[in-house]
XYZ file of C-alpha atoms in Angstrom:
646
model
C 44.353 46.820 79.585
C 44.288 48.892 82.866
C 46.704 48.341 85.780
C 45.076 47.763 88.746
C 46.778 49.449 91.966
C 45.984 50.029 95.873
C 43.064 51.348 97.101
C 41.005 50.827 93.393
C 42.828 54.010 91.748
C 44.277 53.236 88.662
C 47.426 55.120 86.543
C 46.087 57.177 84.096
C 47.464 56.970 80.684
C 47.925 59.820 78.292
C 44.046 60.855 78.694
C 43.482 60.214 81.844
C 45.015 64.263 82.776
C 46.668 62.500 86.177
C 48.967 65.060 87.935
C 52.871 63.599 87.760
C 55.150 63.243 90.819
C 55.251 66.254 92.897
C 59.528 67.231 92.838
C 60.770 66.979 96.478
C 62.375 69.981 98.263
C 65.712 70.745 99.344
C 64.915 70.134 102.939
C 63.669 66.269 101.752
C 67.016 65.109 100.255
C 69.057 62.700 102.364
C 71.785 64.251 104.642
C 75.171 63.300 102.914
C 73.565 64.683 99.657
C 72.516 68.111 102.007
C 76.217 68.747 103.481
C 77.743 67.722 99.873
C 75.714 70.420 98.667
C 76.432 72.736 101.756
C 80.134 71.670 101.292
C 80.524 73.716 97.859
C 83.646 75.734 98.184
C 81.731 78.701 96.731
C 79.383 78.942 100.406
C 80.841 80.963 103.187
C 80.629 81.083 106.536
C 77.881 83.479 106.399
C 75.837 81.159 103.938
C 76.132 78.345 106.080
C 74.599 80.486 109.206
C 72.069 82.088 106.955
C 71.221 78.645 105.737
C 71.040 76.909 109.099
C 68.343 79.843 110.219
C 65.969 78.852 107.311
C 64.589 75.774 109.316
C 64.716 72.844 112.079
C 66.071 70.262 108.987
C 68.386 72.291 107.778
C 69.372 73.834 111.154
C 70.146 69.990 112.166
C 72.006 69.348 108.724
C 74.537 72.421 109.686
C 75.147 71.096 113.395
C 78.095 72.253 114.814
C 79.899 69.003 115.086
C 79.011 67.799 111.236
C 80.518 67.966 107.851
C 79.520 71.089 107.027
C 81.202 73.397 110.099
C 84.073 70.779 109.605
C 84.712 71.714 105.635
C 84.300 75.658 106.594
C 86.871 75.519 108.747
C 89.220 73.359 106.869
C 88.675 75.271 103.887
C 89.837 78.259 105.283
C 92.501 77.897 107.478
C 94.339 74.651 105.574
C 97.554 74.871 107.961
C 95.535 74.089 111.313
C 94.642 70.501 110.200
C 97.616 68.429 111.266
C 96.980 69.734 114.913
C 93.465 67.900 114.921
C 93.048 64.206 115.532
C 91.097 62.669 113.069
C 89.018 60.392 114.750
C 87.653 62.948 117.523
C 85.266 64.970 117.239
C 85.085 68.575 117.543
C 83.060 71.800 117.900
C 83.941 72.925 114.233
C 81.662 75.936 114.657
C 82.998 77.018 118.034
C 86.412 76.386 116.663
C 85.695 78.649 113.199
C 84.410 81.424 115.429
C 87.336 81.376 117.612
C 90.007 81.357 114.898
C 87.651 84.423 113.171
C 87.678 86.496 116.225
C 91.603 85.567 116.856
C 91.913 87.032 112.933
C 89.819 90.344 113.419
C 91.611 90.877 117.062
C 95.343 89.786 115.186
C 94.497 92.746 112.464
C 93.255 95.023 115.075
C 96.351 95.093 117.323
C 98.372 95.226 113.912
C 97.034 98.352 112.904
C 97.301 100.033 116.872
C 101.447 98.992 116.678
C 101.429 100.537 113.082
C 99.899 104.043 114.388
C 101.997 104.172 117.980
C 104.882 103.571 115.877
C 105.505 105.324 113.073
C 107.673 108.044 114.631
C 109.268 105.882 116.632
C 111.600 102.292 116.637
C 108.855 99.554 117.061
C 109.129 97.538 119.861
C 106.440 94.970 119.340
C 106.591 93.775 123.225
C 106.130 97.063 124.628
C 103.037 96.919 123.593
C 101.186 93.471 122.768
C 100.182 93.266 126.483
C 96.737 94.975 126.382
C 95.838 93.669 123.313
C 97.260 89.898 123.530
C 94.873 90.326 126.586
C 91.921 90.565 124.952
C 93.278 87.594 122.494
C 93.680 85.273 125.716
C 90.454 86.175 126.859
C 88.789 84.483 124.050
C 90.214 80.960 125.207
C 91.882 80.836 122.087
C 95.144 78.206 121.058
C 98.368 79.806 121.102
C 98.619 78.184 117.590
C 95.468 80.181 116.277
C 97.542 83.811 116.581
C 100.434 81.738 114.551
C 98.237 80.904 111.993
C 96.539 84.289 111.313
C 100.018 86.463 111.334
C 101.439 83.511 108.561
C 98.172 84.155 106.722
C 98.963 87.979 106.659
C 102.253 87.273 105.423
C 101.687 84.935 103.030
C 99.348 86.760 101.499
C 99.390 88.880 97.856
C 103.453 89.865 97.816
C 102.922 93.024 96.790
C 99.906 94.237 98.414
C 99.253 94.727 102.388
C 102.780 95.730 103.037
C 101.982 97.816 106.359
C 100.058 94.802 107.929
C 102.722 92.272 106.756
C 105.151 94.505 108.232
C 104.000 95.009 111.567
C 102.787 90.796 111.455
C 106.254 89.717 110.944
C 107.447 91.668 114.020
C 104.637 90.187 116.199
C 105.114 86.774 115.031
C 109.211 87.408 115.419
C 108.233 88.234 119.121
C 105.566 85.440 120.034
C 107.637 82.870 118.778
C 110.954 84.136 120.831
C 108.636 84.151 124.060
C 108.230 80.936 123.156
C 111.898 79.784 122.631
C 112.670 81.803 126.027
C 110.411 79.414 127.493
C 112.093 76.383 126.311
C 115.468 78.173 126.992
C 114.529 78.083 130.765
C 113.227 74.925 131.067
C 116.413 73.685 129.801
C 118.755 75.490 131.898
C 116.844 73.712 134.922
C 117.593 70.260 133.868
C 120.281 69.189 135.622
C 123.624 69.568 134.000
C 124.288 65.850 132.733
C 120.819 66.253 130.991
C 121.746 69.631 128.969
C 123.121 68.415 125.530
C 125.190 71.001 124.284
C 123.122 70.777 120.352
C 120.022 71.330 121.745
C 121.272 74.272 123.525
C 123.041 75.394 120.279
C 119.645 75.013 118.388
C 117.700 77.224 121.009
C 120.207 80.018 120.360
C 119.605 79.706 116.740
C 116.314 79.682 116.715
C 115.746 82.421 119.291
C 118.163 84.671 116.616
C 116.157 83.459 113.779
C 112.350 82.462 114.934
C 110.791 82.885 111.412
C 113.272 80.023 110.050
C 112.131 76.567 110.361
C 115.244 75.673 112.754
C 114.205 72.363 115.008
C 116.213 69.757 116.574
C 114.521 67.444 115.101
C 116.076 68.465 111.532
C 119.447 69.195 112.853
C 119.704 66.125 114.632
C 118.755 64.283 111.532
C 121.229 66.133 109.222
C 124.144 64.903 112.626
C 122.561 61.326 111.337
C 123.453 61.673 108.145
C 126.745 62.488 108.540
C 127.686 59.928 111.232
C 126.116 57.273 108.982
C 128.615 58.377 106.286
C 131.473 58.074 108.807
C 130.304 54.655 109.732
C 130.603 53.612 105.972
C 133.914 54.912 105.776
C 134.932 53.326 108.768
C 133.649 50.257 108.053
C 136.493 50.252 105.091
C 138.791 50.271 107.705
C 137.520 47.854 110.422
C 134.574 45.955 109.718
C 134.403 45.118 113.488
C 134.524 48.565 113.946
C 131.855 48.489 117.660
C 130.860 52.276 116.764
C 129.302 50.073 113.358
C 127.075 48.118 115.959
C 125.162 51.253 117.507
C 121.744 52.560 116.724
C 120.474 55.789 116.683
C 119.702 56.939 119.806
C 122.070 53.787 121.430
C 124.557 55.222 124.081
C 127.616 53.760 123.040
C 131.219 54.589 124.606
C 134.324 53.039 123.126
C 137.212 52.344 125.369
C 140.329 51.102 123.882
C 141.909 54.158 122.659
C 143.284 52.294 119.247
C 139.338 52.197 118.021
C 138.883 56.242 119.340
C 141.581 57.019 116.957
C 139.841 55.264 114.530
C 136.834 56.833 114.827
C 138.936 60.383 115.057
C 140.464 60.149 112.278
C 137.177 58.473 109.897
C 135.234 61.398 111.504
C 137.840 63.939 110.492
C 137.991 62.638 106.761
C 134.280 62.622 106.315
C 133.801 66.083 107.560
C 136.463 68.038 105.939
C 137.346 66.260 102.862
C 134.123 64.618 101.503
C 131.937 67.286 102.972
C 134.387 69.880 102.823
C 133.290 71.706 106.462
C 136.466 74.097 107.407
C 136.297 77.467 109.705
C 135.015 80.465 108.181
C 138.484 82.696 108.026
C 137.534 85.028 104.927
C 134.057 86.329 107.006
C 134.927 85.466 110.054
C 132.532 87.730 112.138
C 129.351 86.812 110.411
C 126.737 85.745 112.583
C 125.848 82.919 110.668
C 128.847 81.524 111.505
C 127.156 80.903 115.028
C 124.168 79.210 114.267
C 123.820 75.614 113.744
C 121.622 75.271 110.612
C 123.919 77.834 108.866
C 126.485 75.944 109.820
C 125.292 72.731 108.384
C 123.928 74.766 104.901
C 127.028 76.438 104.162
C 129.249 73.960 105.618
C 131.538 76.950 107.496
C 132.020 78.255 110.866
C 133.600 79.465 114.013
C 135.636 77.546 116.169
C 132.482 76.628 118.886
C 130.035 76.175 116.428
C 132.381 73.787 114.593
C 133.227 72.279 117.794
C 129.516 71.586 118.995
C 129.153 69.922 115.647
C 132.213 67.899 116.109
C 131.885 66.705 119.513
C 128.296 65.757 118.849
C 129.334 63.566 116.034
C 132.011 62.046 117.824
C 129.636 61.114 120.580
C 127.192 59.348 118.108
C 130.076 57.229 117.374
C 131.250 56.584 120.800
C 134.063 58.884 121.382
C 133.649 61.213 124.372
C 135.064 65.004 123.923
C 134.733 67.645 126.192
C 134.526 71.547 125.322
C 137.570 73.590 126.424
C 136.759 77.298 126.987
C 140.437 78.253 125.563
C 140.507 82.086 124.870
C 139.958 83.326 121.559
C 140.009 80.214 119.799
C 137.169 77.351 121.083
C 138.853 73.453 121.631
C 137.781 70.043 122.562
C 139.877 67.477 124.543
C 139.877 63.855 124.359
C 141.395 62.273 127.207
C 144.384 59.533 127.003
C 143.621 57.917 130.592
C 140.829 55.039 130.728
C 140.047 57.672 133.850
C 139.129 61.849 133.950
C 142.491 63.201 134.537
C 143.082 66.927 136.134
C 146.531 66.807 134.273
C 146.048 69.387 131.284
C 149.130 66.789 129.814
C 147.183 63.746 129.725
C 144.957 65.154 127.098
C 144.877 65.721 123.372
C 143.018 69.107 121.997
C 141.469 69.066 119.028
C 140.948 72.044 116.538
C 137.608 71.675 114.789
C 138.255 75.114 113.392
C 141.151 73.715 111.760
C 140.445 70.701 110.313
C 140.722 68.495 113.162
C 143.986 69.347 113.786
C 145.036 67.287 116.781
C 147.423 69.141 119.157
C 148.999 69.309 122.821
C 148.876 71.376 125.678
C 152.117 74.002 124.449
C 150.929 73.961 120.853
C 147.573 75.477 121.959
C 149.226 77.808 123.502
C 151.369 78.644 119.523
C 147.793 78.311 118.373
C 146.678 81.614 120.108
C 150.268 82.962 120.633
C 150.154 83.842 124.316
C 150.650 81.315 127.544
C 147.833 80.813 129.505
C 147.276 78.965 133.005
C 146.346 75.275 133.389
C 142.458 76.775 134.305
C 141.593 77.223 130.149
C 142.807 73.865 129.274
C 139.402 72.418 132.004
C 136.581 71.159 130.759
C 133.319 73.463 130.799
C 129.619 72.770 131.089
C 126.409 72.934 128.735
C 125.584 76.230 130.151
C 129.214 78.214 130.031
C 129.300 77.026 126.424
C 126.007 78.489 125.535
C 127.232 81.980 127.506
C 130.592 81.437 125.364
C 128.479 81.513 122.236
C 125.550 84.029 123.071
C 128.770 85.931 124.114
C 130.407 86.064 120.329
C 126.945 87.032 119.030
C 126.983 90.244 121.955
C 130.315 91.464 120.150
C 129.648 90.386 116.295
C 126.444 93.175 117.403
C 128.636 95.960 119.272
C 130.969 95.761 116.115
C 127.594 96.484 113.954
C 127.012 99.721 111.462
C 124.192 100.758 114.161
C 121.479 99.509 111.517
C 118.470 97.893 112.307
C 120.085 94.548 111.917
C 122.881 95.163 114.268
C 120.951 96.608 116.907
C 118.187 93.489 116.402
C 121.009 91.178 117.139
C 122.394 93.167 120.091
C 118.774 92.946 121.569
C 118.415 89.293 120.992
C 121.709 88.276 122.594
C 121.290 90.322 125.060
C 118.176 88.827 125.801
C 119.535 85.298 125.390
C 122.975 85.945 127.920
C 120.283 87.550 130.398
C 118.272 84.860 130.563
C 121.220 82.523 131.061
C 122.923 84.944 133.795
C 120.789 87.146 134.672
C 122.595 89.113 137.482
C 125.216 90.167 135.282
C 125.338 93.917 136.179
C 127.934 94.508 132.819
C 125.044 93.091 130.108
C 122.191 94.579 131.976
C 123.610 97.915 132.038
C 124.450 97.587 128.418
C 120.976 96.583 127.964
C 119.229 99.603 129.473
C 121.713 101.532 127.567
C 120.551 100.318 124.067
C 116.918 100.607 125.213
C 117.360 103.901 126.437
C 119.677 104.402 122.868
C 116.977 103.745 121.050
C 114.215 105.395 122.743
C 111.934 101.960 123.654
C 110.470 100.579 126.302
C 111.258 103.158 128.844
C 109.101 101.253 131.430
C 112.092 98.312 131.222
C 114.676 100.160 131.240
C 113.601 101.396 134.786
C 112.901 97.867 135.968
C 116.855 97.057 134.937
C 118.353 99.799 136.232
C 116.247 99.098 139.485
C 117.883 95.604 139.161
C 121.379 96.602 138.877
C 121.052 99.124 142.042
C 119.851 95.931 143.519
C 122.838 93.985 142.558
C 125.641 96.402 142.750
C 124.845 99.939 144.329
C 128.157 101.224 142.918
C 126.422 101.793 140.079
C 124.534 104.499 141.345
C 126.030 107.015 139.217
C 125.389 105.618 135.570
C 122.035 104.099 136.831
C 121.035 107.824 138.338
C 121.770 109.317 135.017
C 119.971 106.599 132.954
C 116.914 106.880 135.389
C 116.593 110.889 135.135
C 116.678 110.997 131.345
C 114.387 108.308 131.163
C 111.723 109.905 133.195
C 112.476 112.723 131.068
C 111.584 110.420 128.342
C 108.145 108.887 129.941
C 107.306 112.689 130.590
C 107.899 113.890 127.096
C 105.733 110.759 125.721
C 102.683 111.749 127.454
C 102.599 114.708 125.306
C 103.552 113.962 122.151
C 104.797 116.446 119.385
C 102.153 116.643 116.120
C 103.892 115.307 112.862
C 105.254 117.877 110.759
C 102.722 118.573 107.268
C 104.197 118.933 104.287
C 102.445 120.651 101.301
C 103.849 120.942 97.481
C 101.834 124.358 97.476
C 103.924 125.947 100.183
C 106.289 128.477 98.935
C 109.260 127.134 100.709
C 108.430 123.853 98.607
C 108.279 125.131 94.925
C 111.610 123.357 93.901
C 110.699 119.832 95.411
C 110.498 117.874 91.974
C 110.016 114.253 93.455
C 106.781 112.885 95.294
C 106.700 110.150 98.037
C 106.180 106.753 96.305
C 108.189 107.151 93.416
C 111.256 104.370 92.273
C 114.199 106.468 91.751
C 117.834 105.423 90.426
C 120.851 107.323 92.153
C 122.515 109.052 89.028
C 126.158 108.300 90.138
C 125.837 105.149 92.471
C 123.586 103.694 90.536
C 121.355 101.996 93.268
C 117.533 101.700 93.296
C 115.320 102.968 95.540
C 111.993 104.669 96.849
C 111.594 108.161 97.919
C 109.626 108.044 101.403
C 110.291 111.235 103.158
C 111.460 115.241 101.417
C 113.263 117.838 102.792
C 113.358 121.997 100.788
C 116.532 122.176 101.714
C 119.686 119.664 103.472
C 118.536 119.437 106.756
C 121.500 117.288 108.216
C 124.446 118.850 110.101
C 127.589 120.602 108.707
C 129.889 117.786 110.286
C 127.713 115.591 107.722
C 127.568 118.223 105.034
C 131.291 118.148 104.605
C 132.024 114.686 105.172
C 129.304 113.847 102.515
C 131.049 116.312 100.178
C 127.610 117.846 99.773
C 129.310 121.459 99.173
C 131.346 119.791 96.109
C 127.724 119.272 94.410
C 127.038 122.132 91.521
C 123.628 122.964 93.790
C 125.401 122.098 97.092
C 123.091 121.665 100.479
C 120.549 124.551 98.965
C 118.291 121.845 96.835
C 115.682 119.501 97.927
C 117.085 116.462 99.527
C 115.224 112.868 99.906
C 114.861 110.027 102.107
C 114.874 106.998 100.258
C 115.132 103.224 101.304
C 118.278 101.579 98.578
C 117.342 98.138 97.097
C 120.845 97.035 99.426
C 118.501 97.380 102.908
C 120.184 101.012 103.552
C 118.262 104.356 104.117
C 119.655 107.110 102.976
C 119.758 110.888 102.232
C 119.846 111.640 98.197
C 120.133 115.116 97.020
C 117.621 115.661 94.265
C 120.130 116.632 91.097
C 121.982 112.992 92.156
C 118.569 111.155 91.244
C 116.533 110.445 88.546
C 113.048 108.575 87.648
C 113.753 104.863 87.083
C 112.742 104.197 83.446
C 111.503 100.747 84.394
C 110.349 100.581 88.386
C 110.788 97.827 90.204
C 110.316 96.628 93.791
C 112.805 97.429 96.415
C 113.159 94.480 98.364
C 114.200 96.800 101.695
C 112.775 95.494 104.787
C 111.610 98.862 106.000
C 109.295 99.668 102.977
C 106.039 98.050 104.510
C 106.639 100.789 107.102
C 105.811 103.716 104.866
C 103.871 101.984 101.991
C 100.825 99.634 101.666
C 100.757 98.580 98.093
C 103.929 98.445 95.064
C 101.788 98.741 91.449
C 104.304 97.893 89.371
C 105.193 101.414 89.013
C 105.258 102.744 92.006
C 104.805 102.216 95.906
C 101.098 103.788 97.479
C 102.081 105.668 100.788
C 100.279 103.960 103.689
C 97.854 106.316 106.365
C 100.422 107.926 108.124
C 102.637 108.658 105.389
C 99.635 110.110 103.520
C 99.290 112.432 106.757
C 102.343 114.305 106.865
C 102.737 114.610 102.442
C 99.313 115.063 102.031
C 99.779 116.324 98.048
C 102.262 113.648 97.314
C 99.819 111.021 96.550
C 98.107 113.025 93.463
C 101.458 114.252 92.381
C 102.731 110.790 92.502
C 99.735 109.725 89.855
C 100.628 112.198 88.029
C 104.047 111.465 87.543
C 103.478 108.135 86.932
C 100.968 109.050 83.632
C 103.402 111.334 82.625
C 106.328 109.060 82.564
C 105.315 105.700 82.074
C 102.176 106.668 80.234
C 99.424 104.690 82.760
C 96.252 105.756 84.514
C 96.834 104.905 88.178
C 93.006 104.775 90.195
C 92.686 107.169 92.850
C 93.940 105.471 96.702
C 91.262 104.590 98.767
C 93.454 104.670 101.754
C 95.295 101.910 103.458
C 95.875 100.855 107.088
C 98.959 102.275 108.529
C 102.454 101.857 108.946
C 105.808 103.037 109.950
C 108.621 105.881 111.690
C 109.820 108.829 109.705
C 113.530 108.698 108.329
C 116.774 108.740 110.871
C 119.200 110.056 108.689
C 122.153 109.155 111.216
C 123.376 106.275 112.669
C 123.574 105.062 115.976
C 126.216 103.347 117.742
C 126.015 101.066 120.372
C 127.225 101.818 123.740
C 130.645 99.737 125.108
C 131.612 98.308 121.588
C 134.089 95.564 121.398
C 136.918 94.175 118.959
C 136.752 90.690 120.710
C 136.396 87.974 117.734
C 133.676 85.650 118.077
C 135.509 82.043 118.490
């Protein structure tokens, strides 16, 4: 029996021939089923605006502020999402263009540094000006430049070398702007307001920005350990008041009976159980200085030792002061209920030894010389941080005159200027490295303008420092074209090796990479004898390499001293990205500018690879560029100094 229904038509049956539903369209479903759809991680960017151009429903499904924008952007860029609230609402379009252009700008001012420098020592700041211009002119977040350089590097470990190269030394340099910034804020607090750990934190993070040093770790690791001292003093007082305090309470213990207490439970917790003591065996380390290396490998230097120590002792209620005593840092804890100018009414104590408690003659034994009452007085926030910066200044005048040494005589430097920055003695040394070097000529004529400011008795050194470096502005205005090297030259017949290949030093025994050939020993004869180069059967008349050793060192092989590694690996040397873009497992692919001055060396370099390790390597495509040619000597740092770091 038939179904009636509206309007008098009724639903055919099998023979009626009725047409079925018609299937709805895409642009018909509800909205949440639309952006789940639009979410798939498969859709880019470009889908989504290709998608939102197909109509007004669509077009309204992809709004800027929705779902869909919102998923793009937090698909892509993972790291960004604890900086967004989320219960606000944002332009997630705007914000996904932004971050793009902030990427395509990052890699665009990556690849300038990598062609400006590869003949020369990169000094990012010298030149991020222009083009962290054009970054700030998009309006973008500070954070968004972060982001993109940690994307480079955390990228494929083995391919991109030249841009992860050049994006570490930008990031190394945004993030110390940043810490100088912090650094200067803090020395304009007033004095009672400068704690001496958060001062010893900005040092360490300004010498190591791409750690993850905060104060908000170190001063949790300083809870730790006091709450272990509490438990052990609460063995031996349970009435203890330091048991009482919070963190973050200002506690200060007067009777002297309970300071001792606290003294001596601080003293057992820190070098028995923990087993903290001063670093005598590597004593001129510089991660004896800095405060998370200090807490990792439980050893240090007198100050750093001592920051730790007093810091402690002031969680627990104990007040100790910092004693600039030369060569070897103290505290003092006073033995008056008031501040006493009589160097005799205090005790010193020796974090760097164990806590060792002594009095004003045996700190004088301690260093074995007599001093004047003036280096038994207390000293403030700020002369302990110059104190400090100043044992990282000599640990990097006592360097090899390698990259890392010189790194660490720019950063302190930069750190002891910032905190005294009329001292005519650092900023002469200053425009002396830069001028060492070869960088940033521009700033070395702004110090030396400075120090003629300061002191015009200096008109002598800064005269001569001024001439040569105009000399040095001049001669960059026209610069030299890179030397070409072809295997088909005559002179080059008896180069065996190609640029990219993983060598092993015959005698030594070290690994390394070949990234630079000479026909012949180029070096001088002072070198050639000292190197015992005439003692080798083919002497300095053989090809010679430059090669970066899996140890960090570059260095200067003669070719019957090396050999083809039988099984290549990578060469963890933080200089390869500057030559090469890519390592394939069996060798490294020369980057743009390397290509450019061994132009041959890439075929040759395939074709030692089939012939040895029996593999078809595909032709390169080319790479973005990277980094200097080899400095086969190395340079010293002006005004060096013996004076221990303490």
């Amino acid at each position: 029996m038939a179904t009636p229904c509206n309007g008098g038509e009724r639903l055919s049956g099998a023979s009626g021939g009725a047409a079925e539903p018609r299937p709805k369209t895409l642009t018909e479903l509800p909205a949440e089923l639309l952006e789940y759809i639009l979410c798939f991680p498969a859709l880019s960017h470009t889908d989504i605006c290709s998608v939102s151009r197909c109509c007004r429903r669509l077009h309204d499904v992809c709004h800027s502020s929705g779902k869909v924008w919102s998923h793009q952007y937090k698909l892509r860029w993972p790291r960004l999402q604890r900086l967004y609230r989320q219960n606000e609402s944002y332009d997630w379009q705007k914000e996904y263009r932004t971050r793009h252009m902030v990427c395509l700008q990052i890699q665009r001012t990556v690849v300038s540094i990598s062609k400006r420098f590869f003949t020369e020592v990169p000094c990012v700041g010298q030149v991020l000006g222009d083009s962290f211009t054009e970054i700030e002119s998009l309006g973008a977040p500070e954070h968004f430049c972060e982001d993109e350089l940690l994307s480079i590097l955390n990228s494929d470990r083995r391919k991109s070398l030249t841009l992860k190269y050049y994006a570490k030394k930008i990031l190394y340099f945004l993030r110390q702007q940043n810490i100088l910034r912090s650094l200067k804020a803090f020395l304009e607090r007033p004095p009672e307001e400068q704690s001496a750990l958060e001062g010893a934190v900005l040092v360490d993070q300004y010498c190591n920005p791409l750690a993850d040093v905060t104060l908000e770790s170190i001063s949790a690791q300083l809870n730790d350990i006091t709450e272990k001292v509490k438990k052990y003093l609460r063995v031996k007082n349970a009435s203890h008041p330091s048991l009482r305090t919070s963190q973050g309470d200002c506690l200060l213990v007067e009777d002297f009976e309970l300071q001792r207490q606290v003294i001596c439970a601080l003293n057992a917790v820190l070098y028995e159980q923990l087993q903290f003591k001063g670093n005598e065996c590597d004593y001129y380390n510089p991660l004896n200085s800095y405060i998370h290396q200090v807490l990792l490998r439980r050893t240090g230097i007198p100050i750093s030792l001592s920051v730790l120590y007093m810091m402690l002792a002031r969680k627990l209620g104990v007040r100790l002061e910092p004693v600039n005593f030369p060569n070897h840092f103290l505290l003092r804890w006073c033995q008056r209920q008031a501040s006493s100018e009589d160097i005799y009414d205090y005790v010193y104590i020796d974090a760097f030894g164990k806590g060792k408690q002594l009095t004003a003659k045996e700190c004088e034994y301690l260093i074995r010389q007599q001093v004047t009452a003036d280096y038994y007085s207390s000293i403030s926030t700020t002369e302990l941080l110059l104190r400090m910066v100043g044992n990282l200044l000599n640990i990097g005048k006592r360097g090899e005159g390698n990259e890392k040494s010189y790194q660490l005589l720019r950063d302190s430097l930069d750190l002891y200027l910032t905190i005294d920055p009329d001292n005519v003695q650092y900023l002469l040394l200053q425009a002396r490295l830069y001028f060492h070097l070869g960088i940033w000529p521009e700033k070395v004529l702004d110090i030396l303008q400075h120090i003629q400011a300061l002191d015009p008795s200096q008109h002598g050194a800064v005269g001569y420092l001024v001439q040569h470096t105009l000399e040095h502005i001049q001669h960059k205005r026209h610069p030299i074209e890179p030397e070409v090297k072809r295997r088909s030259a005559p002179e080059h017949c008896q180069v065996q090796y190609s640029v990219g290949l993983v060598m092993k030093h015959k005698r030594s025994g070290y690994n390394c990479v070949i990234y630079g050939w000479d026909p012949k020993c180029t070096m001088s004869q002072e070198w050639i004898t000292t190197m015992r180069v005439h003692q080798l059967p083919n002497g300095a008349n053989q090809p010679f390499y430059n090669v970066l050793v899996q140890d960090g060192t570059c260095r200067y092989a003669a070719q019957e001293n090396l050999e083809p590694h039988s099984a290549p690996l990578e060469i963890a040397h933080p200089e390869v990205g500057r030559y090469f873009t890519e390592f394939t497992d069996t060798h490294y692919i020369s980057n743009e500018e390397l290509q450019t001055r061994y132009p041959d060396d890439t075929a040759e370099t395939q074709r030692a690879v089939h012939e040895l390790y029996h593999v078809n390597t595909p032709p390169n495509s080319g790479h973005p560029a990277a980094g200097p040619s080899a400095d086969h000597t190395h340079h010293h740092a002006h005004n060096t100094s013996n004076t221990p770091p303490n």
